[in-house]
Amino acid sequence: MSVAREFELLEETIVKHPKKFKVYLLNDDYTSMDFVVDILITIFHKSYEQAEAVMLEIHKMDRGLCGVYTHEIAETKVIQVIKRSQKSGFPLKAIMEEE
Ligand code: TYC
């Protein structure tokens, strides 16, 4: 196979199947439930009911899935969570994992 063809196939793979990343929020003992619900509504675009369910899942299971995104968007969400948490004085953490 020619180098040009190999490059074409690689390009197709990258364009059509960009890697996806799961973003999770982690439980802790100090962040208020209301703050987590607000984060889930404003950063992860959940409805109030969805946000409450995800927050309770994290509270019980130690982490919860907030969404699946491309690398750049997932990274932005993680940074937004950390910045908002620091500003509000909560230790809430978000992590991302390749799907
Ligand atoms: N465990 C926290 C409490 O009891 C609530 C909480 C939920 C914190 C989800 C973080 O990602 C979290 N106040």
JSON list of C-alpha atoms and ligand atoms in Angstrom, two decimals:
[
{"chain": "A", "resi": 1, "resn": "MET", "atom": "CA", "xyz": [0.00, 0.00, 0.00]},
{"chain": "A", "resi": 2, "resn": "SER", "atom": "CA", "xyz": [1.34, 3.44, -0.87]},
{"chain": "A", "resi": 3, "resn": "VAL", "atom": "CA", "xyz": [2.25, 5.91, 1.87]},
{"chain": "A", "resi": 4, "resn": "ALA", "atom": "CA", "xyz": [-0.34, 8.31, 0.43]},
{"chain": "A", "resi": 5, "resn": "ARG", "atom": "CA", "xyz": [-3.08, 5.65, 0.74]},
{"chain": "A", "resi": 6, "resn": "GLU", "atom": "CA", "xyz": [-2.00, 4.79, 4.28]},
{"chain": "A", "resi": 7, "resn": "PHE", "atom": "CA", "xyz": [-2.18, 8.47, 5.16]},
{"chain": "A", "resi": 8, "resn": "GLU", "atom": "CA", "xyz": [-5.67, 8.69, 3.62]},
{"chain": "A", "resi": 9, "resn": "LEU", "atom": "CA", "xyz": [-6.86, 5.74, 5.73]},
{"chain": "A", "resi": 10, "resn": "LEU", "atom": "CA", "xyz": [-5.36, 7.22, 8.88]},
{"chain": "A", "resi": 11, "resn": "GLU", "atom": "CA", "xyz": [-7.06, 10.54, 8.17]},
{"chain": "A", "resi": 12, "resn": "GLU", "atom": "CA", "xyz": [-10.41, 8.77, 7.65]},
{"chain": "A", "resi": 13, "resn": "THR", "atom": "CA", "xyz": [-10.00, 6.94, 10.95]},
{"chain": "A", "resi": 14, "resn": "ILE", "atom": "CA", "xyz": [-9.22, 10.13, 12.84]},
{"chain": "A", "resi": 15, "resn": "VAL", "atom": "CA", "xyz": [-12.03, 12.13, 11.25]},
{"chain": "A", "resi": 16, "resn": "LYS", "atom": "CA", "xyz": [-14.73, 9.45, 11.44]},
{"chain": "A", "resi": 17, "resn": "HIS", "atom": "CA", "xyz": [-13.81, 7.86, 14.78]},
{"chain": "A", "resi": 18, "resn": "PRO", "atom": "CA", "xyz": [-12.41, 10.54, 17.06]},
{"chain": "A", "resi": 19, "resn": "LYS", "atom": "CA", "xyz": [-11.62, 9.05, 20.48]},
{"chain": "A", "resi": 20, "resn": "LYS", "atom": "CA", "xyz": [-14.31, 9.64, 23.08]},
{"chain": "A", "resi": 21, "resn": "PHE", "atom": "CA", "xyz": [-13.75, 10.40, 26.74]},
{"chain": "A", "resi": 22, "resn": "LYS", "atom": "CA", "xyz": [-16.05, 9.76, 29.69]},
{"chain": "A", "resi": 23, "resn": "VAL", "atom": "CA", "xyz": [-16.17, 12.52, 32.30]},
{"chain": "A", "resi": 24, "resn": "TYR", "atom": "CA", "xyz": [-16.93, 11.48, 35.88]},
{"chain": "A", "resi": 25, "resn": "LEU", "atom": "CA", "xyz": [-17.52, 13.49, 39.05]},
{"chain": "A", "resi": 26, "resn": "LEU", "atom": "CA", "xyz": [-16.04, 12.00, 42.24]},
{"chain": "A", "resi": 27, "resn": "ASN", "atom": "CA", "xyz": [-17.65, 11.84, 45.65]},
{"chain": "A", "resi": 28, "resn": "ASP", "atom": "CA", "xyz": [-16.21, 13.59, 48.69]},
{"chain": "A", "resi": 29, "resn": "ASP", "atom": "CA", "xyz": [-17.49, 14.40, 52.18]},
{"chain": "A", "resi": 30, "resn": "TYR", "atom": "CA", "xyz": [-17.48, 18.21, 51.92]},
{"chain": "A", "resi": 31, "resn": "THR", "atom": "CA", "xyz": [-19.04, 19.40, 48.65]},
{"chain": "A", "resi": 32, "resn": "SER", "atom": "CA", "xyz": [-22.72, 20.27, 49.10]},
{"chain": "A", "resi": 33, "resn": "MET", "atom": "CA", "xyz": [-25.32, 18.28, 47.22]},
{"chain": "A", "resi": 34, "resn": "ASP", "atom": "CA", "xyz": [-26.85, 21.51, 45.87]},
{"chain": "A", "resi": 35, "resn": "PHE", "atom": "CA", "xyz": [-23.48, 22.58, 44.40]},
{"chain": "A", "resi": 36, "resn": "VAL", "atom": "CA", "xyz": [-23.07, 19.24, 42.58]},
{"chain": "A", "resi": 37, "resn": "VAL", "atom": "CA", "xyz": [-26.61, 19.47, 41.19]},
{"chain": "A", "resi": 38, "resn": "ASP", "atom": "CA", "xyz": [-25.85, 23.01, 39.97]},
{"chain": "A", "resi": 39, "resn": "ILE", "atom": "CA", "xyz": [-22.62, 21.81, 38.28]},
{"chain": "A", "resi": 40, "resn": "LEU", "atom": "CA", "xyz": [-24.50, 18.99, 36.55]},
{"chain": "A", "resi": 41, "resn": "ILE", "atom": "CA", "xyz": [-27.15, 21.42, 35.25]},
{"chain": "A", "resi": 42, "resn": "THR", "atom": "CA", "xyz": [-24.87, 24.24, 34.15]},
{"chain": "A", "resi": 43, "resn": "ILE", "atom": "CA", "xyz": [-21.77, 22.39, 32.89]},
{"chain": "A", "resi": 44, "resn": "PHE", "atom": "CA", "xyz": [-23.22, 19.03, 31.84]},
{"chain": "A", "resi": 45, "resn": "HIS", "atom": "CA", "xyz": [-26.66, 20.33, 30.69]},
{"chain": "A", "resi": 46, "resn": "LYS", "atom": "CA", "xyz": [-28.72, 17.88, 32.77]},
{"chain": "A", "resi": 47, "resn": "SER", "atom": "CA", "xyz": [-32.32, 18.58, 33.76]},
{"chain": "A", "resi": 48, "resn": "TYR", "atom": "CA", "xyz": [-32.88, 19.13, 37.50]},
{"chain": "A", "resi": 49, "resn": "GLU", "atom": "CA", "xyz": [-34.25, 15.56, 37.84]},
{"chain": "A", "resi": 50, "resn": "GLN", "atom": "CA", "xyz": [-31.30, 14.00, 35.96]},
{"chain": "A", "resi": 51, "resn": "ALA", "atom": "CA", "xyz": [-28.82, 16.11, 37.93]},
{"chain": "A", "resi": 52, "resn": "GLU", "atom": "CA", "xyz": [-30.30, 15.01, 41.25]},
{"chain": "A", "resi": 53, "resn": "ALA", "atom": "CA", "xyz": [-30.20, 11.33, 40.18]},
{"chain": "A", "resi": 54, "resn": "VAL", "atom": "CA", "xyz": [-26.54, 11.54, 39.03]},
{"chain": "A", "resi": 55, "resn": "MET", "atom": "CA", "xyz": [-25.54, 13.40, 42.21]},
{"chain": "A", "resi": 56, "resn": "LEU", "atom": "CA", "xyz": [-27.15, 10.70, 44.40]},
{"chain": "A", "resi": 57, "resn": "GLU", "atom": "CA", "xyz": [-25.48, 7.96, 42.33]},
{"chain": "A", "resi": 58, "resn": "ILE", "atom": "CA", "xyz": [-22.07, 9.61, 42.96]},
{"chain": "A", "resi": 59, "resn": "HIS", "atom": "CA", "xyz": [-22.88, 10.04, 46.66]},
{"chain": "A", "resi": 60, "resn": "LYS", "atom": "CA", "xyz": [-23.63, 6.29, 46.95]},
{"chain": "A", "resi": 61, "resn": "MET", "atom": "CA", "xyz": [-21.20, 4.75, 44.43]},
{"chain": "A", "resi": 62, "resn": "ASP", "atom": "CA", "xyz": [-18.26, 7.19, 44.77]},
{"chain": "A", "resi": 63, "resn": "ARG", "atom": "CA", "xyz": [-18.34, 8.35, 41.18]},
{"chain": "A", "resi": 64, "resn": "GLY", "atom": "CA", "xyz": [-20.85, 8.98, 38.42]},
{"chain": "A", "resi": 65, "resn": "LEU", "atom": "CA", "xyz": [-20.84, 9.43, 34.67]},
{"chain": "A", "resi": 66, "resn": "CYS", "atom": "CA", "xyz": [-21.66, 12.99, 33.60]},
{"chain": "A", "resi": 67, "resn": "GLY", "atom": "CA", "xyz": [-21.16, 12.71, 29.83]},
{"chain": "A", "resi": 68, "resn": "VAL", "atom": "CA", "xyz": [-19.07, 11.42, 26.92]},
{"chain": "A", "resi": 69, "resn": "TYR", "atom": "CA", "xyz": [-17.18, 13.92, 24.76]},
{"chain": "A", "resi": 70, "resn": "THR", "atom": "CA", "xyz": [-14.24, 14.40, 22.41]},
{"chain": "A", "resi": 71, "resn": "HIS", "atom": "CA", "xyz": [-10.90, 14.98, 24.15]},
{"chain": "A", "resi": 72, "resn": "GLU", "atom": "CA", "xyz": [-11.01, 18.78, 23.91]},
{"chain": "A", "resi": 73, "resn": "ILE", "atom": "CA", "xyz": [-14.56, 19.11, 25.22]},
{"chain": "A", "resi": 74, "resn": "ALA", "atom": "CA", "xyz": [-13.99, 16.58, 28.04]},
{"chain": "A", "resi": 75, "resn": "GLU", "atom": "CA", "xyz": [-10.85, 18.47, 29.09]},
{"chain": "A", "resi": 76, "resn": "THR", "atom": "CA", "xyz": [-12.74, 21.78, 29.09]},
{"chain": "A", "resi": 77, "resn": "LYS", "atom": "CA", "xyz": [-15.51, 20.31, 31.29]},
{"chain": "A", "resi": 78, "resn": "VAL", "atom": "CA", "xyz": [-12.95, 18.96, 33.79]},
{"chain": "A", "resi": 79, "resn": "ILE", "atom": "CA", "xyz": [-11.25, 22.38, 33.97]},
{"chain": "A", "resi": 80, "resn": "GLN", "atom": "CA", "xyz": [-14.60, 24.18, 34.38]},
{"chain": "A", "resi": 81, "resn": "VAL", "atom": "CA", "xyz": [-15.53, 21.89, 37.29]},
{"chain": "A", "resi": 82, "resn": "ILE", "atom": "CA", "xyz": [-12.17, 22.40, 39.02]},
{"chain": "A", "resi": 83, "resn": "LYS", "atom": "CA", "xyz": [-12.26, 26.20, 38.58]},
{"chain": "A", "resi": 84, "resn": "ARG", "atom": "CA", "xyz": [-15.86, 26.53, 39.84]},
{"chain": "A", "resi": 85, "resn": "SER", "atom": "CA", "xyz": [-15.15, 24.23, 42.80]},
{"chain": "A", "resi": 86, "resn": "GLN", "atom": "CA", "xyz": [-12.00, 26.14, 43.80]},
{"chain": "A", "resi": 87, "resn": "LYS", "atom": "CA", "xyz": [-13.87, 29.44, 43.54]},
{"chain": "A", "resi": 88, "resn": "SER", "atom": "CA", "xyz": [-16.64, 28.10, 45.79]},
{"chain": "A", "resi": 89, "resn": "GLY", "atom": "CA", "xyz": [-14.26, 26.48, 48.28]},
{"chain": "A", "resi": 90, "resn": "PHE", "atom": "CA", "xyz": [-15.35, 22.89, 47.58]},
{"chain": "A", "resi": 91, "resn": "PRO", "atom": "CA", "xyz": [-12.97, 19.98, 46.90]},
{"chain": "A", "resi": 92, "resn": "LEU", "atom": "CA", "xyz": [-15.17, 18.50, 44.12]},
{"chain": "A", "resi": 93, "resn": "LYS", "atom": "CA", "xyz": [-13.09, 16.70, 41.47]},
{"chain": "A", "resi": 94, "resn": "ALA", "atom": "CA", "xyz": [-13.80, 15.60, 37.90]},
{"chain": "A", "resi": 95, "resn": "ILE", "atom": "CA", "xyz": [-11.80, 13.05, 35.92]},
{"chain": "A", "resi": 96, "resn": "MET", "atom": "CA", "xyz": [-11.82, 11.88, 32.29]},
{"chain": "A", "resi": 97, "resn": "GLU", "atom": "CA", "xyz": [-11.17, 8.37, 30.94]},
{"chain": "A", "resi": 98, "resn": "GLU", "atom": "CA", "xyz": [-10.88, 7.17, 27.37]},
{"chain": "A", "resi": 99, "resn": "GLU", "atom": "CA", "xyz": [-13.97, 5.17, 26.41]},
{"chain": "B", "resi": 1, "resn": "TYC", "atom": "N1", "xyz": [-21.10, 13.35, 49.56]},
{"chain": "B", "resi": 1, "resn": "TYC", "atom": "C1", "xyz": [-21.50, 14.76, 49.51]},
{"chain": "B", "resi": 1, "resn": "TYC", "atom": "C2", "xyz": [-22.30, 15.11, 50.75]},
{"chain": "B", "resi": 1, "resn": "TYC", "atom": "O1", "xyz": [-22.76, 14.23, 51.47]},
{"chain": "B", "resi": 1, "resn": "TYC", "atom": "C3", "xyz": [-22.32, 15.09, 48.26]},
{"chain": "B", "resi": 1, "resn": "TYC", "atom": "C4", "xyz": [-21.56, 14.90, 46.98]},
{"chain": "B", "resi": 1, "resn": "TYC", "atom": "C5", "xyz": [-22.18, 14.27, 45.91]},
{"chain": "B", "resi": 1, "resn": "TYC", "atom": "C6", "xyz": [-20.27, 15.37, 46.85]},
{"chain": "B", "resi": 1, "resn": "TYC", "atom": "C7", "xyz": [-21.51, 14.12, 44.69]},
{"chain": "B", "resi": 1, "resn": "TYC", "atom": "C8", "xyz": [-19.55, 15.21, 45.65]},
{"chain": "B", "resi": 1, "resn": "TYC", "atom": "O2", "xyz": [-19.54, 14.46, 43.38]},
{"chain": "B", "resi": 1, "resn": "TYC", "atom": "C9", "xyz": [-20.21, 14.59, 44.58]},
{"chain": "B", "resi": 1, "resn": "TYC", "atom": "N2", "xyz": [-22.47, 16.41, 50.99]}
]
